[in-house]
Amino acid sequence: MKLRRRAQATESSAFTEPGSLEVGARKLALPNGMTASFAVTGYPREVGAGWLEPLLTYPGRLDVSLHVEPIPQAVAAMRLRRQLARLESTSRTDAQHGRLQDFAAEAAADDATNLADSLARGHGRLFKVGLYLTIHASTEPELASEVERVRALASSLLLDTQPATFRALQAWTTSLPLAVDSLRTTRSFDTTALAAAFPFTSPDLAAPVGDTGVLYGLSATGSGVIVWDRYNQDNHNSVVLARSGAGKSFFTKLEALRLLYQGVEVAVVDPEDEYARLARAVGGTCLHLGAAGVRWNPLDLPAAHGPQDDVLARRAMFLQTLTATMLGRQLTAQARAALDAAVIATYQEAGITHNPETWTKPAPLLADLVTTLKSSEQGAELAAQLAPYVSGSYRELFDGPTTTSPAGHLIIFSLRDLPEEMKAVGTLLALDAVWRRVANPRDRRKRLVVVDEAWLLMKEPEGARFLFRMAKAARKHWAGLAVVTQDAADLLGSELGQAIVANAASQILLRQAPQAIGAVGDAFDLTDGERQFLLTADRGEALLIAGPANRAALSIVASPAENDLITTDPAELAQIDHRTPQRPGPAADHRHDDEGDPL
């Protein structure tokens, strides 16, 4: 790069060489415009969270550069002692000479004392912080106007700005993403003040962010970003509501992928096999329920359990829920009693009793349970109604022992190969398998359970109750339940659905249909402006709700690599397939032939 220095900036920015620039006293002339830089030398005594937001949302082109350098504890303590000594000496001298009290010095002394106490207790640290502003414009008159507006905005924030006189080049390079502070105009900040200056914050969200914060997207009302940590809320559950094509699955897959980066185990109930590409990319496990050779035995007992758990009794209760979902209606008291007796008798015939030492024996099959039901007068009718699942059209999934067990950091239960009449049953079986992992007392870790198209299960009363119980108990096992649906009526039209929403600390609403906005608006207490936003939102625009104090409109963003993994747009998929030929990925894709051998 060729540099030409001169004392005064010229109005011309046309150079004979495209890589040249002219350095003036306070301006830098680039081939495509001009810049002026300022260093912030004065700050307000107190600042709030996101106090840099007005500068970040400035409508013109303004580069805000924040340089942070930690100060060693020993050096920070020594400087604070010196500062306190100077302030105390000044105060005593003024008192001896009868001068009026300097309230600014008294306030500085109080601040220094509090900061020294915080450092001594290990509650914070000191940092050198440099804040610099670089303003861009096309012409010199336009630059002068922009400089005046930016300095006025900074003054309104109680920030004193000084031009980088005779250091325009150093100021410009300081504002570049090079991590080099050539001006070294710094001020000491403590941890709290520095955290408040963190530029990636949204003033709309007051909830704290822990070590599993996820970037959701950009704020729709400013240039800040929305970072949300579901595991730092009252509970870890979420509800995602949107009409078809609004981007709800895209958002859910994006959050799951970014949680995987942070070591969170994710399990997904996927009705349409939309997560297969993601599973292949990250080495996840994909189980295709309903595919040829894939068997699932609902009478299997969990291998891990607590010392006081009665696994057999819990399995009997789940089989009642499963049977009611299979039949599409609630069981009568007589049918429940007959089924419970048949379950216990079936396990006893297999040598399994309430003695934990017998729980490792091979479990009986659904066909064995139906055979036991046939032998009793009360269970004969129930056995006839379950016949399609053991000897009829739906028998393939239950016709044998379980062929594989879910394992891994990402587990996908794909239901695409199941007939529509079996989707609710498949969802319930998948959730039961996931819950066994979640409730395992020997393996506690952060987990996320995603139920995509939850309306498939919500339309069945027993399935809705099972989902509600998961929502209530997930937090106790360090897990979050993400309920995703495009049918707001099925979720909000029942007491159980409303209870699931009430037990979700994170609620994400994308574009809504006009027919559903009334129910959604009433359920989430939306303002008229929020309702209009959801009616006119583009794909990927959402409203994050986490109580009255946390409401933020955002635009969901993903990197090109993330987009290629999670998009379901047919046009984009065609381009991806053309650009990158399909290759077998590292994901464990569990399909089996009729003999049970892997294909």
Coordinates of C-alpha atoms in Angstrom, one line a residue:
M1 CA 0.0 0.0 0.0
K2 CA 1.3 3.4 -0.9
L3 CA 1.0 6.1 1.7
R4 CA 1.1 9.8 1.0
R5 CA 1.1 12.1 4.0
R6 CA 0.2 15.8 3.9
A7 CA -0.7 18.5 6.4
Q8 CA -4.3 19.1 5.3
A9 CA -6.9 16.8 3.8
T10 CA -8.0 17.5 0.2
E11 CA -11.5 17.2 -1.1
S12 CA -10.3 14.9 -3.9
S13 CA -10.3 11.2 -3.2
A14 CA -9.3 10.0 -6.7
F15 CA -5.8 8.5 -6.9
T16 CA -3.6 7.3 -9.7
E17 CA -3.2 4.0 -7.9
P18 CA -6.2 2.1 -6.5
G19 CA -4.3 1.0 -3.3
S20 CA -3.2 4.4 -2.2
L21 CA -4.6 6.7 0.5
E22 CA -3.9 10.1 1.8
V23 CA -3.4 10.8 5.5
G24 CA -4.4 14.2 6.9
A25 CA -4.2 15.7 10.3
R26 CA -7.7 14.4 11.3
K27 CA -9.0 12.7 8.2
L28 CA -8.0 9.7 6.1
A29 CA -8.9 9.8 2.4
L30 CA -9.5 6.3 0.9
P31 CA -10.1 5.5 -2.7
N32 CA -13.8 5.1 -2.1
G33 CA -14.4 7.7 0.6
M34 CA -13.1 9.4 3.7
T35 CA -12.9 8.6 7.4
A36 CA -12.4 10.4 10.7
S37 CA -11.7 8.7 14.0
F38 CA -12.2 9.6 17.6
A39 CA -11.1 8.2 20.9
V40 CA -13.5 8.1 23.9
T41 CA -11.7 9.8 26.8
G42 CA -14.6 10.4 29.3
Y43 CA -17.3 8.1 30.5
P44 CA -20.4 8.4 32.7
R45 CA -20.1 7.3 36.3
E46 CA -22.8 4.6 35.9
V47 CA -23.9 2.7 32.9
G48 CA -26.7 0.2 32.2
A49 CA -26.7 -3.0 30.2
G50 CA -26.4 -2.5 26.5
W51 CA -25.4 1.2 26.9
L52 CA -23.5 1.1 23.5
E53 CA -26.7 0.2 21.7
P54 CA -27.3 3.8 20.4
L55 CA -23.9 3.8 18.8
L56 CA -24.3 0.3 17.3
T57 CA -27.7 1.3 15.8
Y58 CA -26.5 4.6 14.3
P59 CA -28.1 4.8 10.8
G60 CA -24.8 5.9 9.1
R61 CA -21.6 3.9 8.6
L62 CA -19.9 4.0 12.0
D63 CA -17.2 1.5 13.2
V64 CA -17.2 1.0 16.9
S65 CA -14.0 -0.7 18.2
L66 CA -13.7 -1.9 21.7
H67 CA -10.3 -3.1 22.9
V68 CA -10.0 -5.0 26.2
E69 CA -6.9 -6.0 28.1
P70 CA -7.0 -7.6 31.6
I71 CA -4.9 -6.0 34.3
P72 CA -3.0 -8.4 36.6
Q73 CA -4.6 -8.6 40.1
A74 CA -1.4 -7.4 41.8
V75 CA -1.0 -4.4 39.5
A76 CA -4.7 -3.6 39.9
A77 CA -4.5 -3.7 43.7
M78 CA -1.4 -1.5 43.8
R79 CA -3.0 1.1 41.5
L80 CA -6.2 1.2 43.6
R81 CA -4.1 1.7 46.8
R82 CA -2.3 4.6 45.1
Q83 CA -5.6 6.1 43.9
L84 CA -7.1 5.9 47.4
A85 CA -4.0 7.4 48.9
R86 CA -4.2 10.4 46.5
L87 CA -7.9 11.0 47.1
E88 CA -7.6 10.7 50.9
S89 CA -4.6 13.1 50.8
T90 CA -6.5 15.6 48.8
S91 CA -9.5 15.4 51.1
R92 CA -7.3 16.0 54.2
T93 CA -5.5 18.9 52.6
D94 CA -8.7 20.6 51.7
A95 CA -10.0 20.1 55.3
Q96 CA -6.8 21.6 56.8
H97 CA -7.0 24.7 54.6
G98 CA -10.7 25.2 55.2
R99 CA -11.7 24.6 51.6
L100 CA -15.2 23.4 50.6
Q101 CA -15.7 19.7 50.3
D102 CA -15.0 18.2 46.8
F103 CA -18.0 16.0 46.2
A104 CA -16.5 14.6 43.0
A105 CA -13.4 13.4 44.9
E106 CA -15.6 11.9 47.6
A107 CA -17.6 10.0 45.0
A108 CA -14.4 8.8 43.4
A109 CA -13.1 7.6 46.8
D110 CA -16.3 5.7 47.5
D111 CA -16.1 4.0 44.0
A112 CA -12.4 3.1 44.5
T113 CA -13.2 1.7 48.0
N114 CA -16.0 -0.5 46.7
L115 CA -13.9 -1.7 43.7
A116 CA -11.0 -2.6 46.0
D117 CA -13.3 -4.6 48.2
S118 CA -14.7 -6.4 45.2
L119 CA -11.2 -7.3 43.9
A120 CA -10.1 -8.5 47.4
R121 CA -13.1 -10.8 47.6
G122 CA -12.6 -12.1 44.1
H123 CA -15.9 -10.8 42.8
G124 CA -14.4 -9.0 39.9
R125 CA -11.3 -7.8 38.0
L126 CA -9.9 -4.7 36.4
F127 CA -9.4 -4.2 32.6
K128 CA -7.9 -1.6 30.3
V129 CA -10.6 -0.6 27.9
G130 CA -10.2 1.5 24.8
L131 CA -13.3 2.7 22.9
Y132 CA -12.8 4.2 19.4
L133 CA -15.2 5.5 16.8
T134 CA -14.4 5.7 13.0
I135 CA -16.9 7.6 10.8
H136 CA -17.1 6.9 7.1
A137 CA -18.5 9.2 4.3
S138 CA -18.2 9.7 0.6
T139 CA -17.1 13.4 0.6
E140 CA -15.6 15.8 3.0
P141 CA -18.7 17.9 3.6
E142 CA -20.7 14.8 4.2
L143 CA -18.0 13.6 6.6
A144 CA -18.1 16.8 8.5
S145 CA -21.9 16.5 8.9
E146 CA -21.6 12.8 10.1
V147 CA -18.9 13.8 12.6
E148 CA -21.1 16.4 14.1
R149 CA -24.0 14.0 14.5
V150 CA -21.9 11.2 15.9
R151 CA -20.2 13.5 18.5
A152 CA -23.7 14.8 19.5
L153 CA -24.9 11.3 20.0
A154 CA -21.9 10.4 22.1
S155 CA -22.4 13.5 24.2
S156 CA -26.0 12.5 24.9
L157 CA -24.5 9.2 26.3
L158 CA -22.1 11.3 28.5
L159 CA -19.1 10.2 26.4
D160 CA -16.3 12.7 25.7
T161 CA -14.8 12.1 22.3
Q162 CA -11.4 13.5 21.1
P163 CA -10.2 13.5 17.5
A164 CA -7.1 11.5 16.7
T165 CA -5.2 14.5 15.6
F166 CA -2.1 13.6 13.5
R167 CA -2.8 10.0 14.2
A168 CA -5.5 9.4 11.6
L169 CA -3.8 6.3 10.2
Q170 CA -3.2 4.7 13.5
A171 CA -6.8 5.4 14.5
W172 CA -8.1 3.8 11.3
T173 CA -6.1 0.6 11.8
T174 CA -7.2 0.5 15.4
S175 CA -10.8 0.3 14.3
L176 CA -10.1 -2.6 11.9
P177 CA -10.6 -6.2 13.2
L178 CA -6.9 -6.7 13.8
A179 CA -6.9 -6.8 17.6
V180 CA -4.2 -4.0 17.6
D181 CA -4.7 -0.8 19.7
S182 CA -2.3 1.7 18.2
L183 CA -3.8 4.7 20.1
R184 CA -3.6 3.2 23.6
T185 CA -6.2 5.7 25.0
T186 CA -7.6 3.4 27.6
R187 CA -9.6 3.6 30.8
S188 CA -9.9 1.2 33.7
F189 CA -13.2 -0.8 33.8
D190 CA -14.3 -3.3 36.4
T191 CA -16.0 -6.6 35.4
T192 CA -19.6 -5.2 35.8
A193 CA -19.0 -2.1 33.7
L194 CA -17.2 -4.1 31.0
A195 CA -20.1 -6.6 30.9
A196 CA -22.5 -3.7 30.4
A197 CA -20.4 -2.5 27.5
F198 CA -20.5 -5.9 25.8
P199 CA -21.8 -5.0 22.3
F200 CA -23.6 -8.3 21.6
T201 CA -26.5 -7.6 23.9
S202 CA -30.1 -6.6 23.4
P203 CA -31.7 -4.1 25.7
D204 CA -35.0 -6.0 25.2
L205 CA -33.7 -9.0 27.1
A206 CA -32.9 -8.8 30.8
A207 CA -32.4 -12.6 31.4
P208 CA -28.8 -13.7 32.3
V209 CA -26.8 -15.8 29.8
G210 CA -24.8 -18.8 31.1
D211 CA -22.3 -21.1 29.4
T212 CA -24.9 -22.6 27.0
G213 CA -26.1 -19.3 25.5
V214 CA -27.2 -19.7 21.9
L215 CA -27.2 -17.1 19.2
Y216 CA -30.7 -16.9 17.9
G217 CA -30.3 -14.1 15.5
L218 CA -30.2 -10.3 15.0
S219 CA -32.5 -7.9 16.8
A220 CA -35.3 -6.7 14.5
T221 CA -35.4 -3.3 16.3
G222 CA -31.6 -2.6 16.3
S223 CA -28.2 -3.9 15.3
G224 CA -27.7 -6.0 18.4
V225 CA -27.9 -9.8 18.6
I226 CA -30.2 -12.0 20.5
V227 CA -28.3 -14.6 22.7
W228 CA -30.5 -16.8 24.8
D229 CA -29.7 -19.5 27.3
R230 CA -32.7 -21.8 27.9
Y231 CA -30.8 -23.6 30.7
N232 CA -30.5 -20.3 32.7
Q233 CA -34.2 -19.8 32.9
D234 CA -36.8 -21.0 35.5
N235 CA -37.3 -24.1 33.4
H236 CA -35.6 -25.4 30.2
N237 CA -38.7 -25.9 28.1
S238 CA -39.7 -24.0 25.0
V239 CA -42.7 -23.8 22.6
V240 CA -42.3 -22.9 18.9
L241 CA -45.5 -21.9 17.1
A242 CA -45.7 -21.0 13.4
R243 CA -47.6 -21.5 10.3
S244 CA -46.2 -23.9 7.6
G245 CA -43.2 -22.5 5.9
A246 CA -42.4 -19.8 8.4
G247 CA -39.1 -21.4 9.5
K248 CA -39.9 -23.2 12.7
S249 CA -38.0 -26.3 11.8
F250 CA -35.1 -24.3 10.5
F251 CA -34.9 -22.4 13.8
T252 CA -35.2 -25.6 15.9
K253 CA -32.5 -27.4 13.9
L254 CA -30.2 -24.3 14.2
E255 CA -30.6 -24.1 18.0
A256 CA -30.0 -27.9 18.3
L257 CA -26.9 -27.7 16.2
R258 CA -25.5 -24.8 18.2
L259 CA -26.3 -26.6 21.5
L260 CA -24.3 -29.6 20.2
Y261 CA -21.3 -27.3 19.9
Q262 CA -21.5 -26.9 23.7
G263 CA -21.9 -30.5 24.7
V264 CA -25.7 -30.7 25.1
E265 CA -27.1 -34.1 24.1
V266 CA -30.1 -33.7 21.7
A267 CA -32.9 -36.1 20.9
V268 CA -35.4 -35.4 18.2
V269 CA -38.7 -36.9 17.2
D270 CA -38.7 -36.2 13.5
P271 CA -42.0 -37.0 11.6
E272 CA -40.6 -36.1 8.1
D273 CA -37.0 -37.2 8.2
E274 CA -35.9 -33.5 8.1
Y275 CA -33.0 -34.0 10.5
A276 CA -31.2 -36.7 8.6
R277 CA -28.7 -34.4 6.9
L278 CA -27.8 -32.8 10.2
A279 CA -27.3 -36.2 11.8
R280 CA -25.0 -37.4 9.1
A281 CA -22.9 -34.2 9.3
V282 CA -22.3 -34.4 13.1
G283 CA -22.1 -38.2 13.5
G284 CA -25.5 -38.6 15.1
T285 CA -27.7 -41.7 15.3
C286 CA -30.8 -41.9 13.1
L287 CA -33.5 -44.6 13.9
H288 CA -36.1 -45.1 11.1
L289 CA -39.2 -46.5 12.9
G290 CA -41.4 -48.2 10.4
A291 CA -38.5 -49.1 8.0
A292 CA -38.1 -52.7 6.9
G293 CA -36.5 -54.8 9.6
V294 CA -36.7 -52.2 12.3
R295 CA -38.4 -53.6 15.4
W296 CA -39.4 -51.9 18.7
N297 CA -40.6 -53.8 21.7
P298 CA -42.6 -51.5 24.0
L299 CA -42.3 -54.1 26.9
D300 CA -38.5 -53.6 27.2
L301 CA -37.4 -52.6 30.7
P302 CA -34.8 -49.8 31.1
A303 CA -31.3 -51.1 31.9
A304 CA -30.6 -48.2 34.3
H305 CA -32.8 -47.2 37.2
G306 CA -32.7 -45.7 40.6
P307 CA -32.5 -47.9 43.7
Q308 CA -36.1 -47.2 44.8
D309 CA -37.7 -47.3 41.3
D310 CA -40.3 -50.0 40.6
V311 CA -39.5 -50.3 36.9
L312 CA -42.2 -53.0 36.3
A313 CA -45.0 -50.8 37.7
R314 CA -43.8 -47.9 35.6
R315 CA -43.8 -50.0 32.5
A316 CA -47.3 -51.2 33.2
M317 CA -48.5 -47.6 33.4
F318 CA -46.8 -46.7 30.2
L319 CA -48.4 -49.6 28.4
Q320 CA -51.8 -48.3 29.4
T321 CA -50.9 -44.9 27.8
L322 CA -49.6 -46.6 24.7
T323 CA -52.6 -48.8 24.4
A324 CA -55.0 -45.8 24.7
T325 CA -53.0 -44.1 21.9
M326 CA -53.1 -47.2 19.7
L327 CA -56.9 -47.4 20.1
G328 CA -57.4 -43.6 19.8
R329 CA -59.6 -43.3 22.9
Q330 CA -59.3 -43.4 26.6
L331 CA -59.6 -46.8 28.3
T332 CA -62.4 -47.5 30.6
A333 CA -61.8 -48.5 34.2
Q334 CA -62.6 -52.2 33.4
A335 CA -60.2 -52.1 30.4
R336 CA -57.4 -50.6 32.5
A337 CA -57.8 -53.2 35.2
A338 CA -57.8 -56.0 32.7
L339 CA -54.7 -54.6 30.9
D340 CA -52.8 -54.1 34.1
A341 CA -53.4 -57.7 35.2
A342 CA -52.4 -59.0 31.8
V343 CA -49.2 -57.0 31.8
I344 CA -48.1 -58.4 35.2
A345 CA -49.1 -61.9 34.1
T346 CA -47.2 -61.6 30.9
Y347 CA -44.0 -60.5 32.6
Q348 CA -44.4 -63.3 35.2
E349 CA -44.6 -65.8 32.4
A350 CA -41.3 -64.5 31.1
G351 CA -39.8 -64.9 34.6
I352 CA -39.9 -61.1 35.4
T353 CA -41.3 -60.0 38.7
H354 CA -41.0 -57.0 41.1
N355 CA -37.6 -58.4 42.1
P356 CA -34.9 -56.2 40.5
E357 CA -32.7 -59.3 39.9
T358 CA -35.2 -60.5 37.3
W359 CA -35.3 -57.3 35.3
T360 CA -32.4 -58.3 33.1
K361 CA -34.2 -61.3 31.6
P362 CA -35.5 -61.0 28.0
A363 CA -38.7 -59.0 27.9
P364 CA -41.9 -60.5 26.4
L365 CA -43.4 -59.1 23.2
L366 CA -46.6 -57.2 22.5
A367 CA -47.9 -60.4 20.9
D368 CA -47.4 -62.2 24.3
L369 CA -49.4 -59.5 26.0
V370 CA -52.3 -59.8 23.5
T371 CA -52.3 -63.6 24.0
T372 CA -52.6 -63.1 27.7
L373 CA -55.5 -60.7 27.2
K374 CA -57.3 -63.2 25.1
S375 CA -57.3 -65.7 28.0
S376 CA -59.4 -63.4 30.2
E377 CA -63.0 -62.5 29.6
Q378 CA -62.4 -58.8 30.4
G379 CA -59.4 -58.6 28.1
A380 CA -60.8 -60.4 25.0
E381 CA -62.3 -57.2 23.5
L382 CA -59.1 -55.3 24.1
A383 CA -57.1 -58.1 22.5
A384 CA -59.3 -58.0 19.4
Q385 CA -58.7 -54.2 19.1
L386 CA -55.0 -54.6 19.4
A387 CA -54.9 -57.4 16.8
P388 CA -53.7 -55.0 13.9
Y389 CA -50.5 -54.3 15.9
V390 CA -49.6 -58.0 16.4
S391 CA -51.1 -59.8 13.4
G392 CA -52.4 -57.1 11.1
S393 CA -51.1 -54.3 8.9
Y394 CA -49.2 -52.6 11.7
R395 CA -47.4 -55.6 13.1
E396 CA -44.0 -55.1 11.5
L397 CA -42.8 -52.6 14.0
F398 CA -43.7 -54.8 17.0
D399 CA -43.0 -58.2 15.5
G400 CA -39.8 -59.1 17.4
P401 CA -37.3 -57.8 20.0
T402 CA -35.9 -54.3 19.7
T403 CA -33.3 -54.3 16.9
T404 CA -31.3 -51.3 18.2
S405 CA -31.0 -49.0 21.2
P406 CA -30.6 -45.2 20.8
A407 CA -27.2 -43.8 21.8
G408 CA -25.0 -40.8 21.0
H409 CA -24.9 -37.1 21.3
L410 CA -27.6 -36.6 18.6
I411 CA -30.5 -39.2 18.4
I412 CA -33.1 -38.8 15.6
F413 CA -36.3 -40.9 15.7
S414 CA -37.5 -40.6 12.1
L415 CA -41.2 -41.4 11.6
R416 CA -41.4 -40.9 7.9
D417 CA -41.7 -44.6 7.2
L418 CA -44.6 -45.1 9.5
P419 CA -48.2 -44.8 8.2
E420 CA -50.1 -41.7 9.2
E421 CA -52.2 -43.8 11.6
M422 CA -49.1 -44.9 13.4
K423 CA -47.4 -41.4 13.7
A424 CA -48.8 -40.7 17.2
V425 CA -47.8 -44.2 18.4
G426 CA -44.3 -43.8 17.0
T427 CA -44.0 -40.4 18.7
L428 CA -45.0 -41.8 22.0
L429 CA -42.5 -44.7 21.7
A430 CA -39.7 -42.4 20.8
L431 CA -40.4 -40.1 23.7
D432 CA -40.6 -43.1 26.0
A433 CA -37.1 -44.2 24.9
V434 CA -35.7 -40.7 25.2
W435 CA -37.2 -40.3 28.7
R436 CA -35.4 -43.5 29.8
R437 CA -32.1 -41.7 29.0
V438 CA -33.2 -38.4 30.5
A439 CA -34.3 -40.0 33.8
N440 CA -31.2 -42.2 34.1
P441 CA -29.7 -41.2 37.5
R442 CA -26.3 -42.5 36.6
D443 CA -25.9 -40.3 33.5
R444 CA -26.8 -36.7 34.4
R445 CA -26.1 -34.1 31.7
K446 CA -27.7 -31.2 29.9
R447 CA -30.2 -32.6 27.3
L448 CA -32.7 -31.2 24.8
V449 CA -35.7 -33.2 23.7
V450 CA -37.3 -31.9 20.5
V451 CA -40.8 -32.9 19.5
D452 CA -41.4 -31.7 16.0
E453 CA -45.0 -31.5 14.8
A454 CA -46.2 -32.1 18.3
W455 CA -49.8 -31.9 17.1
L456 CA -49.5 -35.5 16.1
L457 CA -49.3 -36.5 19.7
M458 CA -51.5 -33.7 21.2
K459 CA -54.5 -34.9 19.3
E460 CA -54.5 -38.1 21.4
P461 CA -55.6 -37.4 25.0
E462 CA -53.2 -39.9 26.5
G463 CA -50.3 -38.7 24.4
A464 CA -51.0 -35.1 25.4
R465 CA -50.9 -36.2 29.1
F466 CA -47.5 -38.0 28.6
L467 CA -46.1 -34.9 26.9
F468 CA -47.4 -32.7 29.8
R469 CA -45.7 -35.0 32.4
M470 CA -42.5 -34.7 30.5
A471 CA -42.8 -30.9 30.5
K472 CA -43.4 -30.9 34.2
A473 CA -40.5 -33.2 35.1
A474 CA -37.8 -32.4 32.5
R475 CA -36.2 -29.6 34.6
K476 CA -35.5 -32.0 37.5
H477 CA -33.4 -34.1 35.2
W478 CA -31.5 -31.2 33.6
A479 CA -33.4 -31.5 30.4
G480 CA -35.4 -29.1 28.2
L481 CA -38.5 -30.1 26.1
A482 CA -38.9 -28.2 22.9
V483 CA -42.5 -28.5 21.5
V484 CA -42.7 -27.5 17.9
T485 CA -46.0 -27.3 16.0
Q486 CA -47.8 -25.5 13.2
D487 CA -51.2 -26.3 14.6
A488 CA -51.8 -23.7 17.3
A489 CA -55.4 -24.9 17.8
D490 CA -54.4 -28.4 18.9
L491 CA -51.9 -26.9 21.4
L492 CA -53.9 -24.0 22.7
G493 CA -57.4 -25.6 22.4
S494 CA -57.0 -27.9 25.4
E495 CA -56.1 -27.5 29.0
L496 CA -53.1 -29.8 28.7
G497 CA -51.8 -27.8 25.7
Q498 CA -52.2 -24.6 27.6
A499 CA -50.4 -26.2 30.6
I500 CA -47.5 -27.2 28.3
V501 CA -47.2 -23.6 27.1
A502 CA -47.3 -22.3 30.7
N503 CA -44.5 -24.7 31.6
A504 CA -42.2 -23.3 28.8
A505 CA -40.0 -20.5 30.0
S506 CA -39.0 -19.8 26.3
Q507 CA -41.7 -19.1 23.8
I508 CA -40.9 -18.5 20.1
L509 CA -43.6 -17.3 17.8
L510 CA -43.0 -17.0 14.0
R511 CA -45.5 -15.9 11.3
Q512 CA -49.0 -16.8 12.2
A513 CA -52.1 -17.4 10.1
P514 CA -54.9 -14.8 10.4
Q515 CA -57.2 -17.6 11.5
A516 CA -55.0 -18.4 14.5
I517 CA -53.7 -15.0 15.5
G518 CA -56.6 -14.4 17.9
A519 CA -56.0 -17.6 19.9
V520 CA -52.2 -17.0 19.9
G521 CA -52.6 -13.4 20.8
D522 CA -54.8 -14.2 23.8
A523 CA -52.7 -17.1 25.0
F524 CA -49.4 -15.1 24.9
D525 CA -50.9 -11.7 25.8
L526 CA -49.7 -10.0 22.6
T527 CA -50.0 -6.3 22.0
D528 CA -51.6 -5.1 18.8
G529 CA -48.2 -4.3 17.4
E530 CA -46.9 -7.8 18.2
R531 CA -49.9 -9.3 16.5
Q532 CA -49.3 -7.3 13.4
F533 CA -45.7 -8.2 13.4
L534 CA -46.5 -11.9 13.5
L535 CA -49.1 -11.5 10.7
T536 CA -46.6 -9.8 8.4
A537 CA -43.3 -11.4 9.5
D538 CA -41.1 -12.7 6.7
R539 CA -39.7 -16.2 6.8
G540 CA -37.2 -16.4 9.7
E541 CA -38.5 -13.5 11.7
A542 CA -39.7 -14.4 15.2
L543 CA -40.9 -13.0 18.5
L544 CA -39.1 -14.4 21.6
I545 CA -41.2 -14.2 24.7
A546 CA -39.9 -15.1 28.2
G547 CA -42.2 -13.3 30.6
P548 CA -43.3 -9.6 30.6
A549 CA -39.7 -8.4 31.0
N550 CA -38.2 -10.3 28.1
R551 CA -39.8 -9.8 24.7
A552 CA -37.7 -9.3 21.6
A553 CA -38.3 -9.4 17.9
L554 CA -35.5 -11.0 15.9
S555 CA -34.4 -12.3 12.6
I556 CA -33.0 -15.8 12.7
V557 CA -29.5 -16.0 11.0
A558 CA -27.4 -18.9 10.1
S559 CA -24.0 -19.3 8.4
P560 CA -23.9 -20.8 4.9
A561 CA -22.5 -24.0 6.2
E562 CA -25.3 -24.2 8.8
N563 CA -27.9 -23.4 6.2
D564 CA -26.7 -26.2 4.0
L565 CA -27.2 -28.7 6.9
I566 CA -30.6 -27.6 8.1
T567 CA -32.5 -26.1 5.2
T568 CA -35.6 -27.9 3.8
D569 CA -36.2 -25.5 0.9
P570 CA -36.4 -27.7 -2.3
A571 CA -34.7 -25.1 -4.4
E572 CA -31.8 -24.8 -2.0
L573 CA -31.6 -28.6 -1.6
A574 CA -31.4 -29.0 -5.4
Q575 CA -28.5 -26.5 -5.5
I576 CA -26.7 -28.3 -2.6
D577 CA -27.1 -31.7 -4.2
H578 CA -25.8 -30.3 -7.5
R579 CA -22.8 -28.6 -5.8
T580 CA -21.9 -31.5 -3.4
P581 CA -22.6 -35.1 -4.5
Q582 CA -24.3 -37.3 -1.9
R583 CA -21.8 -39.4 0.1
P584 CA -22.4 -41.7 3.0
G585 CA -21.9 -39.8 6.2
P586 CA -20.7 -40.9 9.6
A587 CA -24.2 -41.1 11.1
A588 CA -25.4 -44.4 12.3
D589 CA -28.4 -45.1 10.1
H590 CA -30.2 -48.0 11.7
R591 CA -32.1 -50.0 9.1
H592 CA -32.3 -53.7 9.0
D593 CA -33.4 -56.5 6.7
D594 CA -36.1 -59.0 7.6
E595 CA -33.6 -61.2 9.4
G596 CA -32.5 -58.3 11.6
D597 CA -29.1 -57.9 10.0
P598 CA -27.9 -54.4 9.2
L599 CA -28.4 -53.5 5.5

